[in-house]
PDB file of C-alpha atoms and ligand atoms in Angstrom:
ATOM      1  CA  MET C   1      61.504  12.710 -14.686  1.00 96.00           C
ATOM      2  CA  ARG C   2      62.522  16.209 -13.713  1.00 98.00           C
ATOM      3  CA  LEU C   3      65.212  17.499 -16.032  1.00 98.00           C
ATOM      4  CA  GLY C   4      67.229  20.674 -15.526  1.00 98.00           C
ATOM      5  CA  GLN C   5      70.484  22.291 -16.303  1.00 98.00           C
ATOM      6  CA  TYR C   6      73.027  22.917 -13.606  1.00 97.00           C
ATOM      7  CA  SER C   7      76.466  24.262 -12.911  1.00 94.00           C
ATOM      8  CA  THR C   8      78.983  23.666 -10.256  1.00 89.00           C
ATOM      9  CA  THR C   9      81.364  26.192  -8.799  1.00 77.00           C
ATOM     10  CA  ASP C  10      84.445  24.326  -9.884  1.00 74.00           C
ATOM     11  CA  GLY C  11      84.400  26.055 -13.266  1.00 71.00           C
ATOM     12  CA  ALA C  12      83.428  22.957 -15.206  1.00 79.00           C
ATOM     13  CA  GLN C  13      80.949  23.246 -18.070  1.00 89.00           C
ATOM     14  CA  ASP C  14      77.187  23.308 -17.373  1.00 95.00           C
ATOM     15  CA  TRP C  15      75.364  20.006 -17.615  1.00 97.00           C
ATOM     16  CA  VAL C  16      71.925  18.522 -18.049  1.00 98.00           C
ATOM     17  CA  GLY C  17      70.739  16.681 -14.982  1.00 98.00           C
ATOM     18  CA  ALA C  18      67.815  14.764 -13.525  1.00 98.00           C
ATOM     19  CA  LYS C  19      66.461  15.744 -10.148  1.00 97.00           C
ATOM     20  CA  THR C  20      65.736  12.377  -8.564  1.00 96.00           C
ATOM     21  CA  ASP C  21      64.515  13.553  -5.163  1.00 93.00           C
ATOM     22  CA  ASP C  22      64.471  16.690  -2.997  1.00 91.00           C
ATOM     23  CA  ARG C  23      68.194  16.350  -2.167  1.00 96.00           C
ATOM     24  CA  THR C  24      69.709  14.760  -5.248  1.00 97.00           C
ATOM     25  CA  VAL C  25      70.588  15.731  -8.816  1.00 97.00           C
ATOM     26  CA  VAL C  26      72.180  13.242 -11.273  1.00 98.00           C
ATOM     27  CA  ASN C  27      74.773  14.653 -13.707  1.00 97.00           C
ATOM     28  CA  LEU C  28      73.424  12.875 -16.772  1.00 98.00           C
ATOM     29  CA  VAL C  29      76.528  13.647 -18.870  1.00 97.00           C
ATOM     30  CA  GLU C  30      78.818  12.035 -16.313  1.00 96.00           C
ATOM     31  CA  ALA C  31      76.571   9.117 -15.393  1.00 98.00           C
ATOM     32  CA  GLY C  32      75.753   8.538 -19.040  1.00 98.00           C
ATOM     33  CA  ALA C  33      79.438   8.433 -20.093  1.00 97.00           C
ATOM     34  CA  ALA C  34      80.219   5.896 -17.334  1.00 98.00           C
ATOM     35  CA  ALA C  35      77.207   3.799 -18.461  1.00 97.00           C
ATOM     36  CA  GLY C  36      78.195   3.978 -22.111  1.00 96.00           C
ATOM     37  CA  VAL C  37      75.347   6.256 -23.093  1.00 96.00           C
ATOM     38  CA  GLU C  38      76.345   9.525 -24.705  1.00 96.00           C
ATOM     39  CA  ILE C  39      74.300  12.441 -23.362  1.00 97.00           C
ATOM     40  CA  PRO C  40      74.856  15.979 -24.626  1.00 97.00           C
ATOM     41  CA  ARG C  41      75.465  18.844 -22.196  1.00 96.00           C
ATOM     42  CA  GLU C  42      72.451  20.989 -23.247  1.00 96.00           C
ATOM     43  CA  SER C  43      68.865  19.921 -22.701  1.00 97.00           C
ATOM     44  CA  THR C  44      67.731  21.073 -26.157  1.00 97.00           C
ATOM     45  CA  ASP C  45      70.348  18.760 -27.663  1.00 97.00           C
ATOM     46  CA  LEU C  46      69.261  15.958 -25.457  1.00 97.00           C
ATOM     47  CA  LEU C  47      65.618  16.387 -26.516  1.00 97.00           C
ATOM     48  CA  ALA C  48      66.687  16.193 -30.126  1.00 96.00           C
ATOM     49  CA  GLU C  49      68.245  12.770 -29.559  1.00 95.00           C
ATOM     50  CA  TRP C  50      66.351   9.718 -30.611  1.00 91.00           C
ATOM     51  CA  GLU C  51      65.084   7.843 -27.542  1.00 94.00           C
ATOM     52  CA  TRP C  52      66.133  10.623 -25.188  1.00 96.00           C
ATOM     53  CA  ARG C  53      63.832   9.256 -22.497  1.00 96.00           C
ATOM     54  CA  ARG C  54      65.450   5.823 -22.549  1.00 97.00           C
ATOM     55  CA  LYS C  55      68.923   7.258 -22.534  1.00 97.00           C
ATOM     56  CA  THR C  56      68.120   9.440 -19.573  1.00 98.00           C
ATOM     57  CA  GLU C  57      66.563   6.519 -17.675  1.00 97.00           C
ATOM     58  CA  LEU C  58      69.694   4.440 -18.266  1.00 98.00           C
ATOM     59  CA  ALA C  59      71.958   7.164 -16.980  1.00 98.00           C
ATOM     60  CA  VAL C  60      69.802   7.625 -13.841  1.00 98.00           C
ATOM     61  CA  GLU C  61      69.687   3.863 -13.221  1.00 98.00           C
ATOM     62  CA  TYR C  62      73.475   3.647 -13.494  1.00 98.00           C
ATOM     63  CA  ALA C  63      73.904   6.614 -11.152  1.00 98.00           C
ATOM     64  CA  GLU C  64      71.563   5.166  -8.528  1.00 97.00           C
ATOM     65  CA  GLN C  65      73.414   1.834  -8.628  1.00 97.00           C
ATOM     66  CA  THR C  66      76.962   3.230  -8.614  1.00 98.00           C
ATOM     67  CA  GLY C  67      76.780   6.781  -7.205  1.00 97.00           C
ATOM     68  CA  VAL C  68      78.545   8.087 -10.322  1.00 97.00           C
ATOM     69  CA  GLY C  69      77.289  11.601 -11.169  1.00 96.00           C
ATOM     70  CA  VAL C  70      75.166  11.956  -8.052  1.00 97.00           C
ATOM     71  CA  ARG C  71      75.219  15.466  -6.640  1.00 96.00           C
ATOM     72  CA  ASP C  72      73.675  17.090  -3.501  1.00 96.00           C
ATOM     73  CA  VAL C  73      71.320  19.892  -4.563  1.00 95.00           C
ATOM     74  CA  ASP C  74      73.200  22.295  -2.230  1.00 94.00           C
ATOM     75  CA  ASP C  75      76.381  21.775  -4.270  1.00 94.00           C
ATOM     76  CA  VAL C  76      74.923  22.813  -7.641  1.00 95.00           C
ATOM     77  CA  ASP C  77      73.442  26.038  -9.154  1.00 94.00           C
ATOM     78  CA  ARG C  78      70.202  25.604 -11.046  1.00 95.00           C
ATOM     79  CA  LEU C  79      70.039  27.228 -14.454  1.00 97.00           C
ATOM     80  CA  ALA C  80      67.150  27.569 -16.841  1.00 98.00           C
ATOM     81  CA  PRO C  81      66.025  23.988 -17.748  1.00 98.00           C
ATOM     82  CA  ILE C  82      66.013  25.045 -21.428  1.00 98.00           C
ATOM     83  CA  THR C  83      68.424  27.599 -22.888  1.00 94.00           C
ATOM     84  CA  ASP C  84      68.582  28.841 -26.425  1.00 91.00           C
ATOM     85  CA  PRO C  85      65.272  27.447 -27.609  1.00 97.00           C
ATOM     86  CA  GLU C  86      64.821  28.102 -31.273  1.00 97.00           C
ATOM     87  CA  LYS C  87      61.360  29.537 -30.668  1.00 98.00           C
ATOM     88  CA  VAL C  88      59.332  30.959 -27.716  1.00 98.00           C
ATOM     89  CA  VAL C  89      55.721  30.858 -28.849  1.00 98.00           C
ATOM     90  CA  CYS C  90      53.173  32.628 -26.621  1.00 98.00           C
ATOM     91  CA  VAL C  91      49.380  32.491 -26.548  1.00 97.00           C
ATOM     92  CA  GLY C  92      47.347  35.599 -25.678  1.00 91.00           C
ATOM     93  CA  LEU C  93      43.902  35.600 -24.008  1.00 88.00           C
ATOM     94  CA  ASN C  94      43.824  31.850 -23.424  1.00 95.00           C
ATOM     95  CA  TYR C  95      41.954  31.869 -20.090  1.00 94.00           C
ATOM     96  CA  ARG C  96      38.359  32.868 -20.456  1.00 87.00           C
ATOM     97  CA  ASP C  97      38.323  35.138 -17.410  1.00 79.00           C
ATOM     98  CA  HIS C  98      41.478  36.871 -18.413  1.00 77.00           C
ATOM     99  CA  ALA C  99      40.127  37.775 -21.821  1.00 76.00           C
ATOM    100  CA  GLU C 100      37.056  39.245 -20.097  1.00 76.00           C
ATOM    101  CA  GLU C 101      39.257  41.103 -17.545  1.00 71.00           C
ATOM    102  CA  GLY C 102      40.850  43.100 -20.412  1.00 70.00           C
ATOM    103  CA  ASP C 103      37.531  43.583 -22.161  1.00 80.00           C
ATOM    104  CA  ASN C 104      38.690  41.378 -25.095  1.00 82.00           C
ATOM    105  CA  PRO C 105      36.348  39.019 -27.006  1.00 85.00           C
ATOM    106  CA  ILE C 106      36.928  35.279 -26.554  1.00 86.00           C
ATOM    107  CA  PRO C 107      39.021  34.225 -29.495  1.00 87.00           C
ATOM    108  CA  ASP C 108      37.804  31.578 -31.969  1.00 93.00           C
ATOM    109  CA  GLU C 109      41.395  30.519 -32.649  1.00 95.00           C
ATOM    110  CA  PRO C 110      44.541  30.832 -30.516  1.00 96.00           C
ATOM    111  CA  VAL C 111      46.153  34.298 -30.772  1.00 93.00           C
ATOM    112  CA  LEU C 112      49.887  33.727 -31.090  1.00 97.00           C
ATOM    113  CA  PHE C 113      52.699  36.073 -30.415  1.00 97.00           C
ATOM    114  CA  SER C 114      56.411  35.588 -29.647  1.00 97.00           C
ATOM    115  CA  LYS C 115      59.179  36.357 -27.250  1.00 98.00           C
ATOM    116  CA  PHE C 116      62.753  36.328 -28.467  1.00 98.00           C
ATOM    117  CA  PRO C 117      64.803  33.335 -27.114  1.00 98.00           C
ATOM    118  CA  THR C 118      67.156  35.842 -25.405  1.00 98.00           C
ATOM    119  CA  THR C 119      64.370  36.456 -22.879  1.00 98.00           C
ATOM    120  CA  VAL C 120      64.863  33.056 -21.265  1.00 98.00           C
ATOM    121  CA  THR C 121      66.315  32.962 -17.798  1.00 98.00           C
ATOM    122  CA  GLY C 122      66.286  30.522 -14.998  1.00 98.00           C
ATOM    123  CA  PRO C 123      64.911  29.971 -11.471  1.00 97.00           C
ATOM    124  CA  GLY C 124      66.413  32.323  -8.829  1.00 96.00           C
ATOM    125  CA  SER C 125      67.834  34.675 -11.483  1.00 97.00           C
ATOM    126  CA  THR C 126      66.945  38.342 -11.595  1.00 98.00           C
ATOM    127  CA  ILE C 127      64.335  39.951 -13.839  1.00 98.00           C
ATOM    128  CA  THR C 128      65.975  43.238 -14.902  1.00 98.00           C
ATOM    129  CA  TRP C 129      64.930  46.333 -16.884  1.00 98.00           C
ATOM    130  CA  ASP C 130      65.919  49.883 -17.526  1.00 98.00           C
ATOM    131  CA  PRO C 131      63.555  52.470 -15.991  1.00 97.00           C
ATOM    132  CA  ASP C 132      64.144  54.756 -18.983  1.00 97.00           C
ATOM    133  CA  LEU C 133      62.725  52.063 -21.263  1.00 97.00           C
ATOM    134  CA  THR C 134      59.677  50.903 -19.262  1.00 98.00           C
ATOM    135  CA  GLU C 135      57.874  51.911 -16.177  1.00 96.00           C
ATOM    136  CA  LYS C 136      55.129  49.263 -16.338  1.00 98.00           C
ATOM    137  CA  VAL C 137      56.519  45.792 -15.788  1.00 98.00           C
ATOM    138  CA  ASP C 138      54.006  43.053 -15.082  1.00 98.00           C
ATOM    139  CA  TYR C 139      53.927  39.356 -14.245  1.00 98.00           C
ATOM    140  CA  GLU C 140      51.993  36.505 -15.991  1.00 98.00           C
ATOM    141  CA  ALA C 141      51.804  33.058 -14.441  1.00 98.00           C
ATOM    142  CA  GLU C 142      51.849  30.467 -17.209  1.00 98.00           C
ATOM    143  CA  LEU C 143      52.033  26.754 -17.883  1.00 98.00           C
ATOM    144  CA  VAL C 144      54.850  26.238 -20.443  1.00 98.00           C
ATOM    145  CA  VAL C 145      54.900  23.383 -22.906  1.00 98.00           C
ATOM    146  CA  VAL C 146      58.316  21.982 -24.009  1.00 98.00           C
ATOM    147  CA  ILE C 147      58.397  20.334 -27.406  1.00 98.00           C
ATOM    148  CA  GLY C 148      60.206  16.958 -27.493  1.00 97.00           C
ATOM    149  CA  ARG C 149      60.048  16.066 -31.213  1.00 95.00           C
ATOM    150  CA  GLU C 150      60.100  17.837 -34.521  1.00 97.00           C
ATOM    151  CA  THR C 151      56.471  18.682 -35.193  1.00 97.00           C
ATOM    152  CA  ARG C 152      54.896  19.645 -38.508  1.00 98.00           C
ATOM    153  CA  ARG C 153      51.177  19.404 -39.257  1.00 98.00           C
ATOM    154  CA  VAL C 154      50.367  17.120 -36.382  1.00 98.00           C
ATOM    155  CA  ASP C 155      46.715  16.301 -35.555  1.00 98.00           C
ATOM    156  CA  ARG C 156      45.307  17.144 -32.213  1.00 98.00           C
ATOM    157  CA  GLU C 157      44.997  13.424 -31.317  1.00 98.00           C
ATOM    158  CA  ASP C 158      48.731  12.913 -31.849  1.00 98.00           C
ATOM    159  CA  ALA C 159      49.887  16.198 -30.439  1.00 98.00           C
ATOM    160  CA  PHE C 160      50.911  14.883 -26.922  1.00 98.00           C
ATOM    161  CA  ASP C 161      53.407  12.482 -28.593  1.00 97.00           C
ATOM    162  CA  HIS C 162      55.358  15.632 -29.520  1.00 98.00           C
ATOM    163  CA  VAL C 163      55.426  17.135 -25.988  1.00 98.00           C
ATOM    164  CA  ALA C 164      58.484  16.412 -23.748  1.00 98.00           C
ATOM    165  CA  GLY C 165      57.018  18.000 -20.669  1.00 98.00           C
ATOM    166  CA  TYR C 166      56.028  21.159 -18.778  1.00 98.00           C
ATOM    167  CA  LEU C 167      57.615  24.091 -16.981  1.00 98.00           C
ATOM    168  CA  VAL C 168      56.382  26.893 -14.812  1.00 98.00           C
ATOM    169  CA  GLY C 169      56.887  30.221 -16.689  1.00 98.00           C
ATOM    170  CA  ASN C 170      56.502  33.943 -16.075  1.00 98.00           C
ATOM    171  CA  ASP C 171      55.613  35.872 -19.236  1.00 98.00           C
ATOM    172  CA  VAL C 172      57.056  39.156 -17.917  1.00 98.00           C
ATOM    173  CA  SER C 173      55.627  42.049 -19.929  1.00 98.00           C
ATOM    174  CA  ALA C 174      56.461  45.760 -20.288  1.00 98.00           C
ATOM    175  CA  ARG C 175      52.811  46.962 -20.625  1.00 97.00           C
ATOM    176  CA  ASP C 176      53.745  50.497 -21.834  1.00 96.00           C
ATOM    177  CA  LEU C 177      55.742  49.045 -24.731  1.00 97.00           C
ATOM    178  CA  GLN C 178      53.262  46.212 -25.381  1.00 96.00           C
ATOM    179  CA  HIS C 179      50.321  48.573 -25.650  1.00 93.00           C
ATOM    180  CA  GLY C 180      52.178  51.539 -27.079  1.00 95.00           C
ATOM    181  CA  ASP C 181      53.896  49.801 -29.959  1.00 95.00           C
ATOM    182  CA  GLY C 182      50.876  48.591 -31.885  1.00 91.00           C
ATOM    183  CA  GLN C 183      52.226  45.003 -31.575  1.00 91.00           C
ATOM    184  CA  TRP C 184      53.735  43.152 -28.701  1.00 95.00           C
ATOM    185  CA  VAL C 185      57.180  41.836 -29.602  1.00 96.00           C
ATOM    186  CA  ARG C 186      59.314  44.491 -27.943  1.00 97.00           C
ATOM    187  CA  GLY C 187      57.314  44.716 -24.712  1.00 98.00           C
ATOM    188  CA  LYS C 188      57.469  40.971 -24.387  1.00 98.00           C
ATOM    189  CA  SER C 189      61.081  40.480 -25.371  1.00 98.00           C
ATOM    190  CA  LEU C 190      63.290  42.393 -22.893  1.00 98.00           C
ATOM    191  CA  ASP C 191      66.248  40.248 -21.758  1.00 98.00           C
ATOM    192  CA  THR C 192      65.323  38.167 -18.662  1.00 98.00           C
ATOM    193  CA  PHE C 193      61.536  38.537 -19.389  1.00 98.00           C
ATOM    194  CA  ALA C 194      60.963  34.773 -19.706  1.00 98.00           C
ATOM    195  CA  PRO C 195      61.880  33.104 -16.468  1.00 98.00           C
ATOM    196  CA  ILE C 196      61.297  29.304 -16.629  1.00 98.00           C
ATOM    197  CA  GLY C 197      61.798  26.435 -14.210  1.00 97.00           C
ATOM    198  CA  PRO C 198      62.388  25.006 -11.781  1.00 97.00           C
ATOM    199  CA  GLU C 199      62.736  21.724 -13.725  1.00 97.00           C
ATOM    200  CA  LEU C 200      61.153  20.303 -16.886  1.00 98.00           C
ATOM    201  CA  VAL C 201      58.596  17.735 -15.685  1.00 98.00           C
ATOM    202  CA  THR C 202      58.164  15.031 -18.312  1.00 98.00           C
ATOM    203  CA  THR C 203      54.635  14.167 -19.556  1.00 98.00           C
ATOM    204  CA  ASP C 204      54.564  10.775 -17.828  1.00 97.00           C
ATOM    205  CA  GLU C 205      54.547  12.581 -14.430  1.00 97.00           C
ATOM    206  CA  VAL C 206      51.565  14.834 -15.252  1.00 98.00           C
ATOM    207  CA  ASP C 207      48.205  13.024 -15.249  1.00 96.00           C
ATOM    208  CA  ASP C 208      46.290  15.896 -16.775  1.00 98.00           C
ATOM    209  CA  PRO C 209      47.881  19.206 -17.811  1.00 98.00           C
ATOM    210  CA  HIS C 210      44.402  20.682 -18.077  1.00 98.00           C
ATOM    211  CA  ASP C 211      43.678  20.245 -14.368  1.00 98.00           C
ATOM    212  CA  LEU C 212      46.517  22.022 -12.490  1.00 98.00           C
ATOM    213  CA  ASP C 213      46.227  24.856 -10.025  1.00 98.00           C
ATOM    214  CA  ILE C 214      48.250  27.860 -11.104  1.00 98.00           C
ATOM    215  CA  TRP C 215      49.014  31.017  -9.127  1.00 98.00           C
ATOM    216  CA  ALA C 216      51.282  34.052  -8.853  1.00 98.00           C
ATOM    217  CA  GLU C 217      52.571  35.911  -5.747  1.00 98.00           C
ATOM    218  CA  VAL C 218      54.335  39.229  -5.555  1.00 98.00           C
ATOM    219  CA  ASN C 219      56.221  39.653  -2.235  1.00 98.00           C
ATOM    220  CA  GLY C 220      54.126  36.878  -0.802  1.00 98.00           C
ATOM    221  CA  GLU C 221      50.735  38.294  -1.790  1.00 97.00           C
ATOM    222  CA  ARG C 222      48.695  36.061  -3.978  1.00 98.00           C
ATOM    223  CA  LEU C 223      47.555  37.961  -7.052  1.00 98.00           C
ATOM    224  CA  GLN C 224      46.643  35.287  -9.588  1.00 97.00           C
ATOM    225  CA  GLU C 225      44.887  32.026  -8.762  1.00 97.00           C
ATOM    226  CA  SER C 226      43.261  29.772 -11.209  1.00 96.00           C
ATOM    227  CA  SER C 227      43.409  26.320 -12.859  1.00 97.00           C
ATOM    228  CA  THR C 228      44.566  25.172 -16.216  1.00 97.00           C
ATOM    229  CA  SER C 229      41.082  23.707 -16.495  1.00 95.00           C
ATOM    230  CA  SER C 230      40.110  27.251 -17.578  1.00 94.00           C
ATOM    231  CA  LEU C 231      42.336  27.229 -20.640  1.00 96.00           C
ATOM    232  CA  ILE C 232      40.300  28.014 -23.775  1.00 96.00           C
ATOM    233  CA  PHE C 233      42.806  26.132 -25.980  1.00 98.00           C
ATOM    234  CA  GLY C 234      44.532  23.128 -24.391  1.00 98.00           C
ATOM    235  CA  VAL C 235      48.087  21.839 -24.856  1.00 98.00           C
ATOM    236  CA  ASP C 236      47.048  19.517 -27.730  1.00 98.00           C
ATOM    237  CA  ASP C 237      45.044  22.298 -29.464  1.00 98.00           C
ATOM    238  CA  LEU C 238      48.028  24.616 -29.292  1.00 98.00           C
ATOM    239  CA  VAL C 239      50.670  22.162 -30.510  1.00 98.00           C
ATOM    240  CA  SER C 240      48.497  21.095 -33.416  1.00 98.00           C
ATOM    241  CA  PHE C 241      47.513  24.676 -34.291  1.00 98.00           C
ATOM    242  CA  CYS C 242      51.085  25.980 -34.283  1.00 98.00           C
ATOM    243  CA  SER C 243      52.340  22.994 -36.293  1.00 98.00           C
ATOM    244  CA  GLN C 244      49.882  23.763 -39.160  1.00 98.00           C
ATOM    245  CA  ALA C 245      51.757  27.006 -39.685  1.00 98.00           C
ATOM    246  CA  PHE C 246      55.412  26.292 -38.684  1.00 98.00           C
ATOM    247  CA  THR C 247      57.699  23.556 -37.621  1.00 98.00           C
ATOM    248  CA  LEU C 248      58.168  23.106 -33.921  1.00 98.00           C
ATOM    249  CA  LYS C 249      61.635  21.849 -32.864  1.00 98.00           C
ATOM    250  CA  PRO C 250      62.779  19.973 -29.712  1.00 98.00           C
ATOM    251  CA  GLY C 251      63.280  22.511 -26.923  1.00 98.00           C
ATOM    252  CA  ASP C 252      60.798  24.989 -28.410  1.00 98.00           C
ATOM    253  CA  LEU C 253      58.661  26.632 -25.709  1.00 98.00           C
ATOM    254  CA  ILE C 254      54.919  27.442 -25.813  1.00 98.00           C
ATOM    255  CA  PHE C 255      53.690  29.805 -23.075  1.00 98.00           C
ATOM    256  CA  THR C 256      50.054  28.838 -22.919  1.00 98.00           C
ATOM    257  CA  GLY C 257      48.608  32.084 -21.594  1.00 97.00           C
ATOM    258  CA  THR C 258      47.857  33.568 -18.202  1.00 96.00           C
ATOM    259  CA  PRO C 259      44.782  33.557 -15.903  1.00 96.00           C
ATOM    260  CA  PRO C 260      43.110  36.688 -14.461  1.00 93.00           C
ATOM    261  CA  GLY C 261      44.842  38.888 -11.917  1.00 94.00           C
ATOM    262  CA  VAL C 262      47.752  40.385 -13.831  1.00 94.00           C
ATOM    263  CA  GLY C 263      48.951  43.667 -12.333  1.00 95.00           C
ATOM    264  CA  VAL C 264      47.962  46.107 -15.088  1.00 93.00           C
ATOM    265  CA  TYR C 265      44.232  45.284 -14.802  1.00 89.00           C
ATOM    266  CA  ARG C 266      44.104  45.467 -10.994  1.00 92.00           C
ATOM    267  CA  GLU C 267      42.489  48.317  -9.187  1.00 92.00           C
ATOM    268  CA  PRO C 268      44.825  49.968  -8.317  1.00 95.00           C
ATOM    269  CA  PRO C 269      47.394  48.477 -10.711  1.00 96.00           C
ATOM    270  CA  VAL C 270      50.210  46.336  -9.224  1.00 96.00           C
ATOM    271  CA  LEU C 271      53.352  46.811 -11.261  1.00 97.00           C
ATOM    272  CA  LEU C 272      56.755  45.242 -10.482  1.00 98.00           C
ATOM    273  CA  ASP C 273      59.323  47.333  -8.773  1.00 97.00           C
ATOM    274  CA  ASP C 274      62.970  47.222  -7.809  1.00 98.00           C
ATOM    275  CA  GLY C 275      63.476  44.653  -5.102  1.00 98.00           C
ATOM    276  CA  ASP C 276      60.103  42.810  -5.675  1.00 98.00           C
ATOM    277  CA  SER C 277      60.040  38.987  -5.537  1.00 98.00           C
ATOM    278  CA  VAL C 278      57.714  37.135  -7.900  1.00 98.00           C
ATOM    279  CA  THR C 279      56.802  33.496  -7.372  1.00 98.00           C
ATOM    280  CA  ILE C 280      54.800  31.468  -9.935  1.00 98.00           C
ATOM    281  CA  GLY C 281      53.522  28.090  -8.912  1.00 98.00           C
ATOM    282  CA  ILE C 282      51.802  25.249 -10.700  1.00 98.00           C
ATOM    283  CA  ASP C 283      50.526  22.205  -8.865  1.00 97.00           C
ATOM    284  CA  GLY C 284      52.793  19.243  -9.545  1.00 96.00           C
ATOM    285  CA  ILE C 285      55.196  21.205 -11.705  1.00 98.00           C
ATOM    286  CA  GLY C 286      56.926  23.380  -9.106  1.00 98.00           C
ATOM    287  CA  GLU C 287      57.553  26.919  -8.026  1.00 98.00           C
ATOM    288  CA  LEU C 288      59.597  29.572  -9.798  1.00 98.00           C
ATOM    289  CA  THR C 289      60.868  32.544  -7.884  1.00 98.00           C
ATOM    290  CA  ASN C 290      62.703  35.553  -9.381  1.00 98.00           C
ATOM    291  CA  ASP C 291      63.667  38.879  -7.832  1.00 98.00           C
ATOM    292  CA  CYS C 292      63.341  42.158  -9.761  1.00 98.00           C
ATOM    293  CA  ARG C 293      66.008  44.716 -10.432  1.00 98.00           C
ATOM    294  CA  CYS C 294      65.149  48.028 -12.050  1.00 95.00           C
ATOM    295  CA  GLY C 295      68.152  50.100 -13.128  1.00 87.00           C
TER     296      GLY C 295
HETATM  297 ZN1   ZN K 301      51.342  35.630 -21.501  1.00 75.37          ZN
END
């Protein structure tokens, strides 16, 4: 399944939906209510429900049989598939080549850092920053893991049971703040600096998350191109590692790190500017495009 959050222009509340094909989105709240299955409006609340997969399937089946809740994609606005995650965990230096690109040693264990949840924004929204605060804004193409069950001290072998699915993410970074502050939280946490989307692709639709092409383009020029097969620590490693230290909750996001080709290490550097358009793509997960606004 491909789960997202959507709004319609009629002023009604936002709703969680399932994109069933290129043209169609099912309003799960509406279809679920008609089918006798209560589905919350927000995706994080849906993921916290027991048997959320089954409930979602029932709502989709009902919609397909009756037409209730079925919407044309042109009639809805797509929002971030997850809003208000409790945590946005990030992994640094998790592609072998990227670590070497920055002259950093290959880590023995995942290097974790965090973005504040207020960074999260959706597909098609604008990445914004104040030029008085930062002059070095960079892109990072990343596979993002979405947690689907409360997770505490889970073994690597069981880790995938706790994953709801995957998103395309852009770990937008203010390099001058990141490298000037002594630690990374401010440079990584400007509002709008975590675009995610286009939809949450559930684990059953992804054969192998460690074998996906991943890339980034700025204004149509391809600047990052790699595969998740180059991840040093895989999805199961990361979920297990995090859960030894802290509880992961449904809807929590793990940005798994970026491959080589980020702007700051290019010769000459490629930093994001007002009016730029950034697209991140991952094979089988989708494409995420956001425009930039400086000012
Ligand atoms: Zn990153």
